[in-house]
Short mmCIF file of C-alpha atoms in Angstrom, two decimals:
data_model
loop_
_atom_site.label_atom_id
_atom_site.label_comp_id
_atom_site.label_asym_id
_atom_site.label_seq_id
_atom_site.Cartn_x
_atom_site.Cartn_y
_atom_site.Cartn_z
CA UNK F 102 -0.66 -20.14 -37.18
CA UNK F 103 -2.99 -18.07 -34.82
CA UNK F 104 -1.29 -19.25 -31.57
CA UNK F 105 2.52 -18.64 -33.07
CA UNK F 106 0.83 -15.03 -33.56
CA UNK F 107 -0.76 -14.86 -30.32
CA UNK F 108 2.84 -15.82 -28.97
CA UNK F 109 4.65 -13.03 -30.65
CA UNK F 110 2.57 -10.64 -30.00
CA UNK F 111 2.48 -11.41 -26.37
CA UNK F 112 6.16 -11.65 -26.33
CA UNK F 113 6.00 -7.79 -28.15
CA UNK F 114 4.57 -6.80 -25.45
CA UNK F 115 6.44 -8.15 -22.64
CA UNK F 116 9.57 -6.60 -24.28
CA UNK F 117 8.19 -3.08 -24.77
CA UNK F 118 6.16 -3.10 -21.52
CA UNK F 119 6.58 0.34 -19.35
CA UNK F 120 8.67 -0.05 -16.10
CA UNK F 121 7.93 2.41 -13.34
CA UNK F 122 10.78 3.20 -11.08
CA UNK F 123 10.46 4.27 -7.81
CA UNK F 124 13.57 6.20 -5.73
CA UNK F 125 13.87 7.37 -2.50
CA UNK F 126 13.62 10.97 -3.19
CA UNK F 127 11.91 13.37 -5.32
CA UNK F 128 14.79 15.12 -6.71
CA UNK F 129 16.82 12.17 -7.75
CA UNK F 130 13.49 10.69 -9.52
CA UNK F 131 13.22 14.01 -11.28
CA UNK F 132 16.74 14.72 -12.20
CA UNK F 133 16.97 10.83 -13.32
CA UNK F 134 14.02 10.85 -15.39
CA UNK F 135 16.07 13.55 -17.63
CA UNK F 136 18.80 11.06 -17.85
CA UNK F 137 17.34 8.43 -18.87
CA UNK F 138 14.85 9.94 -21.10
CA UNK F 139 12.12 9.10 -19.08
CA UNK F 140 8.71 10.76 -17.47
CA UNK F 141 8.67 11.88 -14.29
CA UNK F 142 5.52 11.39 -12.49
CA UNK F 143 6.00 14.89 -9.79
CA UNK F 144 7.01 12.22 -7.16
CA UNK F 145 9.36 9.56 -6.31
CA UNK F 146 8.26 7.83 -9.71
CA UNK F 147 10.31 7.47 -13.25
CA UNK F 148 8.14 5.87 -16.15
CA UNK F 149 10.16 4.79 -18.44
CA UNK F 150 9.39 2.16 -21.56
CA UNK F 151 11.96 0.03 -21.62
CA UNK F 152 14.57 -0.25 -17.94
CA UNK F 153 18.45 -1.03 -18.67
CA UNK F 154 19.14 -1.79 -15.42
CA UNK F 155 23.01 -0.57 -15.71
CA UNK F 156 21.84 2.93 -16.98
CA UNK F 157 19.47 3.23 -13.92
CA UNK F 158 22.41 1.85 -11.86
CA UNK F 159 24.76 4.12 -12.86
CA UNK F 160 22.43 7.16 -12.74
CA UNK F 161 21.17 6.35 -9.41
CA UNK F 162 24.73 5.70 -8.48
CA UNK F 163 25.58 9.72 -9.35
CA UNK F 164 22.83 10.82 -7.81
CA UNK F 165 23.32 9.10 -4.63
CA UNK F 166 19.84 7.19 -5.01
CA UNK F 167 18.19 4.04 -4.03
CA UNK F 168 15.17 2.43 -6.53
CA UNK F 169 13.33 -0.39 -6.76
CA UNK F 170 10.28 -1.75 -9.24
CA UNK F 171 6.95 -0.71 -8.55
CA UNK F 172 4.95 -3.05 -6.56
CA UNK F 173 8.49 -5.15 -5.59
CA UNK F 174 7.61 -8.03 -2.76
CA UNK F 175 10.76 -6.49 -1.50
CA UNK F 176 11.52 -3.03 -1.19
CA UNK F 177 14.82 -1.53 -1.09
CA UNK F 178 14.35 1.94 -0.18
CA UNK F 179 15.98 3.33 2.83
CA UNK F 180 13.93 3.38 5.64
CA UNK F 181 11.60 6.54 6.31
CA UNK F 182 11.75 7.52 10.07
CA UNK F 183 8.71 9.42 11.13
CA UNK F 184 9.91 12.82 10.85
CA UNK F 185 11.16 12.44 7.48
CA UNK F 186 7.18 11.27 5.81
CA UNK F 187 5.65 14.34 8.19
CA UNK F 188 8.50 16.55 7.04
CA UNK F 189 7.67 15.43 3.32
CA UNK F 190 3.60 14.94 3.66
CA UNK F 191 3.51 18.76 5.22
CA UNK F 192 5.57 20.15 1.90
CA UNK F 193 2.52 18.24 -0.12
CA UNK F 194 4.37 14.85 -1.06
CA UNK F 195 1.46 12.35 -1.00
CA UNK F 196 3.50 9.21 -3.18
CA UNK F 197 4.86 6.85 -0.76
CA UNK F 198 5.12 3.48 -2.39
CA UNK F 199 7.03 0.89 -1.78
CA UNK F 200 8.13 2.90 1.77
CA UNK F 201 9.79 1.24 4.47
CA UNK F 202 8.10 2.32 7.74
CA UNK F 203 8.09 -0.68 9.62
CA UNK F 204 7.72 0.03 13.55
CA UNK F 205 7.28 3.88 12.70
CA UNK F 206 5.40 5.85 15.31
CA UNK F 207 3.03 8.03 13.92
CA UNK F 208 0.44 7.97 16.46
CA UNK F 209 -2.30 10.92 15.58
CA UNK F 210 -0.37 11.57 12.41
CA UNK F 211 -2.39 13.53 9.89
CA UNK F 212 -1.78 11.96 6.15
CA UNK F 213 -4.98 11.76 4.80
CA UNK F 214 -4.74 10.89 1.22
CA UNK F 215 -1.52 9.40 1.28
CA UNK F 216 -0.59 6.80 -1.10
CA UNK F 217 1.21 4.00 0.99
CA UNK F 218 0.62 1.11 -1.73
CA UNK F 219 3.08 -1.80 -1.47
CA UNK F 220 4.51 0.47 1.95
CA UNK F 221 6.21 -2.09 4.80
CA UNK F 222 4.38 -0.98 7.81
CA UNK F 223 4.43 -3.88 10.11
CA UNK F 224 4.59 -3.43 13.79
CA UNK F 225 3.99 0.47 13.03
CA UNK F 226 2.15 2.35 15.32
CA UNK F 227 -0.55 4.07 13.43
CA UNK F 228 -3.29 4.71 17.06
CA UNK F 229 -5.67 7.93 15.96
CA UNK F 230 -3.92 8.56 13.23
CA UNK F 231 -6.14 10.23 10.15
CA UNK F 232 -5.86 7.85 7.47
CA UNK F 233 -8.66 8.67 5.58
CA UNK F 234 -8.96 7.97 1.74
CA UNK F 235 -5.85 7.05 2.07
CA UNK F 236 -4.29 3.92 -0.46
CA UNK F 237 -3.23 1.17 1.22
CA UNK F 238 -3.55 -1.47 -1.11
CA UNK F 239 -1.58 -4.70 -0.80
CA UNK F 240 0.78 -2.28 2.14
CA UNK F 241 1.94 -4.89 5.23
CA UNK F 242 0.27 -3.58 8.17
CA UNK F 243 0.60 -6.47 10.55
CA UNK F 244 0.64 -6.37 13.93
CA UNK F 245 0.22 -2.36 13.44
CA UNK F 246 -1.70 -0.25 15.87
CA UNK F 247 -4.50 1.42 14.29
CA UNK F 248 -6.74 1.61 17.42
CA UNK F 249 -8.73 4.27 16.95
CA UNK F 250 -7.19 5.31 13.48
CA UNK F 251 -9.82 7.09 11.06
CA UNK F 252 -9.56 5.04 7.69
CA UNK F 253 -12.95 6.23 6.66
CA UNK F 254 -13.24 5.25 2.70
CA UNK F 255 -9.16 4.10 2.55
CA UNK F 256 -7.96 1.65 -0.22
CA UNK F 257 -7.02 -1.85 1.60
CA UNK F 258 -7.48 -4.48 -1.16
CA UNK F 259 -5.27 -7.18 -0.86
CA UNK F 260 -3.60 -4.95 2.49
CA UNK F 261 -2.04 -7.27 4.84
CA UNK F 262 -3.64 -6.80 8.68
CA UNK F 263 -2.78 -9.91 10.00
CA UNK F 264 -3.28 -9.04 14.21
CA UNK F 265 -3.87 -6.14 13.19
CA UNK F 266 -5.47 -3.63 16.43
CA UNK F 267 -8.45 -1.82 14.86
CA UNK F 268 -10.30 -1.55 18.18
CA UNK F 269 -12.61 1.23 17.58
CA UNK F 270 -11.20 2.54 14.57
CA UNK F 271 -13.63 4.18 11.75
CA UNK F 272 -13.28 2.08 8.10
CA UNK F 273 -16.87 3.14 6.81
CA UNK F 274 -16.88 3.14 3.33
CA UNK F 275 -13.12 2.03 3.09
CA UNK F 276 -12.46 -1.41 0.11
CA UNK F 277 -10.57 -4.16 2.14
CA UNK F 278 -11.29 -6.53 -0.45
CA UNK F 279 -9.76 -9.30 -0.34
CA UNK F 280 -7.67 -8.21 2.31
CA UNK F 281 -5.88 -10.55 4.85
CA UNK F 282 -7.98 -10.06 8.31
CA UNK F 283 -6.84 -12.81 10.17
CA UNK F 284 -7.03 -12.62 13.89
CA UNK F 285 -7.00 -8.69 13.44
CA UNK F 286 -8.93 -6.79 16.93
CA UNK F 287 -12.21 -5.22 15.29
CA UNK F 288 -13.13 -4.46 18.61
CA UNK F 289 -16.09 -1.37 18.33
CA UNK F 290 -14.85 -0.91 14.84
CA UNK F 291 -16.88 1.01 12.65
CA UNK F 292 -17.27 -1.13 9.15
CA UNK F 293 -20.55 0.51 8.00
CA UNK F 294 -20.74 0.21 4.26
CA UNK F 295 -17.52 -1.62 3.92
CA UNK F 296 -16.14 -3.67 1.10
CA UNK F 297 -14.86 -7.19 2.66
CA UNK F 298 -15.47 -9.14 -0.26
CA UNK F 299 -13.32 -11.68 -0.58
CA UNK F 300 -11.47 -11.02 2.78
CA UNK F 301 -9.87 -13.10 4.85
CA UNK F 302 -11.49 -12.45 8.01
CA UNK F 303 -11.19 -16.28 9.94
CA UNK F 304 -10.05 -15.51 13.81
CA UNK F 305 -10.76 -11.65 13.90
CA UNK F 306 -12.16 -10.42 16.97
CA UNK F 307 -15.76 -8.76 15.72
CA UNK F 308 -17.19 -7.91 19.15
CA UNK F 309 -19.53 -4.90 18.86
CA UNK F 310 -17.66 -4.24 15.50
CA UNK F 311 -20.62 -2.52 13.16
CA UNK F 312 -21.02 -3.96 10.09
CA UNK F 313 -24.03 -2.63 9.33
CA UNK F 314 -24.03 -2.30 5.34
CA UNK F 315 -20.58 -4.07 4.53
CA UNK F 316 -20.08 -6.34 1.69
CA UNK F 317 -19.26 -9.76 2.88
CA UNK F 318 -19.52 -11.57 -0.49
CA UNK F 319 -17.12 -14.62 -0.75
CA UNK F 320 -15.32 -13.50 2.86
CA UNK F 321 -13.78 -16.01 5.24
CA UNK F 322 -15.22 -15.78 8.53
CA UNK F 323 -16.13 -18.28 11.51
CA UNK F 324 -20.05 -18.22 12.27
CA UNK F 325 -18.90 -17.93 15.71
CA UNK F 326 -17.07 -14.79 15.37
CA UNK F 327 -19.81 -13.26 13.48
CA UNK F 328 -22.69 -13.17 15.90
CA UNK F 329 -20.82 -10.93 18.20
CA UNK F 330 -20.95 -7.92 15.26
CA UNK F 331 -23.27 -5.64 15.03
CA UNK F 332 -25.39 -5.79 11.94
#
């Protein structure tokens, strides 16, 4: 009798679990978030608590707008070029999930505090850009340039940085738990107080890389590699 409880309840809750929506623009979210009853979170975001997928269609479809889940392994946004997030970041837009930004040059780009969660940044070139406190977490940066890139105290759990180049870049303080490091260039990179916990970090290059401080519980690393850090 308890477990065909349990499994109701648990079903319940599946079928009145919140959805949040994300759209490519900050108008349509707001203007759609009045149509379909929902609350707008002052970005790209709709909350709503239960998603008919034909009223968001057809709502999106009127307001000439693109969605897509939350945290989708997929997104289907339209892609950002560079001067559209610097544009949008400069009028005080911080919520980029989800973006597309893949091979984006924003080299020296200012956007501390942005929120680039889920974001498809692979190949991007990201070199001295000011990244820091920014959230990251479980965004595809691999291959990305972030040589030299200040990501002082950023949220990268889970964040993809597979060949990553973070020569010389600053991540003091930053959370890359479990985040995938593999063969990622940590060449002079600043990791003092870092959280690796869990991270993947088998193949990265760790010469002169200052890990002075870091958490390195339950990481992945060769012995090898190791000795050539700075501790």
């Amino acid at each position: 009798m308890k477990n065909i409880i349990s499994i109701g309840w648990n079903s319940w809750l599946k079928r009145h679990k919140e959805s949040v929506l994300l759209f490519d623009s900050i108008a349509a979210a707001s203007e759609i978030a009045l149509m379909l009853n929902g609350q707008w979170d002052g970005c790209n975001g709709v909350i709503i608590a239960k998603c008919d997928e034909v009223a968001v269609n057809t709502a999106a479809k009127l307001k000439i707008a693109t969605w897509c889940y939350q945290g989708a392994s997929k997104a289907v946004l339209d892609r950002l070029t560079a001067d559209e997030i610097l544009r949008r970041y400069a009028m005080g837009e911080r919520n980029f999930i989800n973006a597309n930004l893949r091979c984006a040059v924003l080299a020296s780009a200012k956007l501390s505090e942005i929120n680039l969660s889920y974001a498809k940044l692979s190949w991007a070139d990201l070199s001295q850009a000011n990244l820091s406190k920014a959230d990251l977490t479980a965004a595809d940066l691999s291959q990305a340039n972030l040589s030299g890139a200040d990501l002082s105290k950023a949220y990268l759990m889970r964040t993809n940085l597979t060949k990553a180049d973070l020569q010389q870049a600053s991540l003091r303080g930053a959370n890359l738990s479990s985040a995938n490091l593999n063969e990622v260039n940590l060449t002079d990179a600043d990791l003092t107080g870092a959280n690796l916990s869990l991270a993947d970090l088998r193949g990265a290059n760790l010469h002169f890389c200052n890990l002075s401080g870091a958490n390195l519980t339950g990481a992945k690393f060769i012995e090898s590699d190791l000795a050539f850090a700075l501790q």
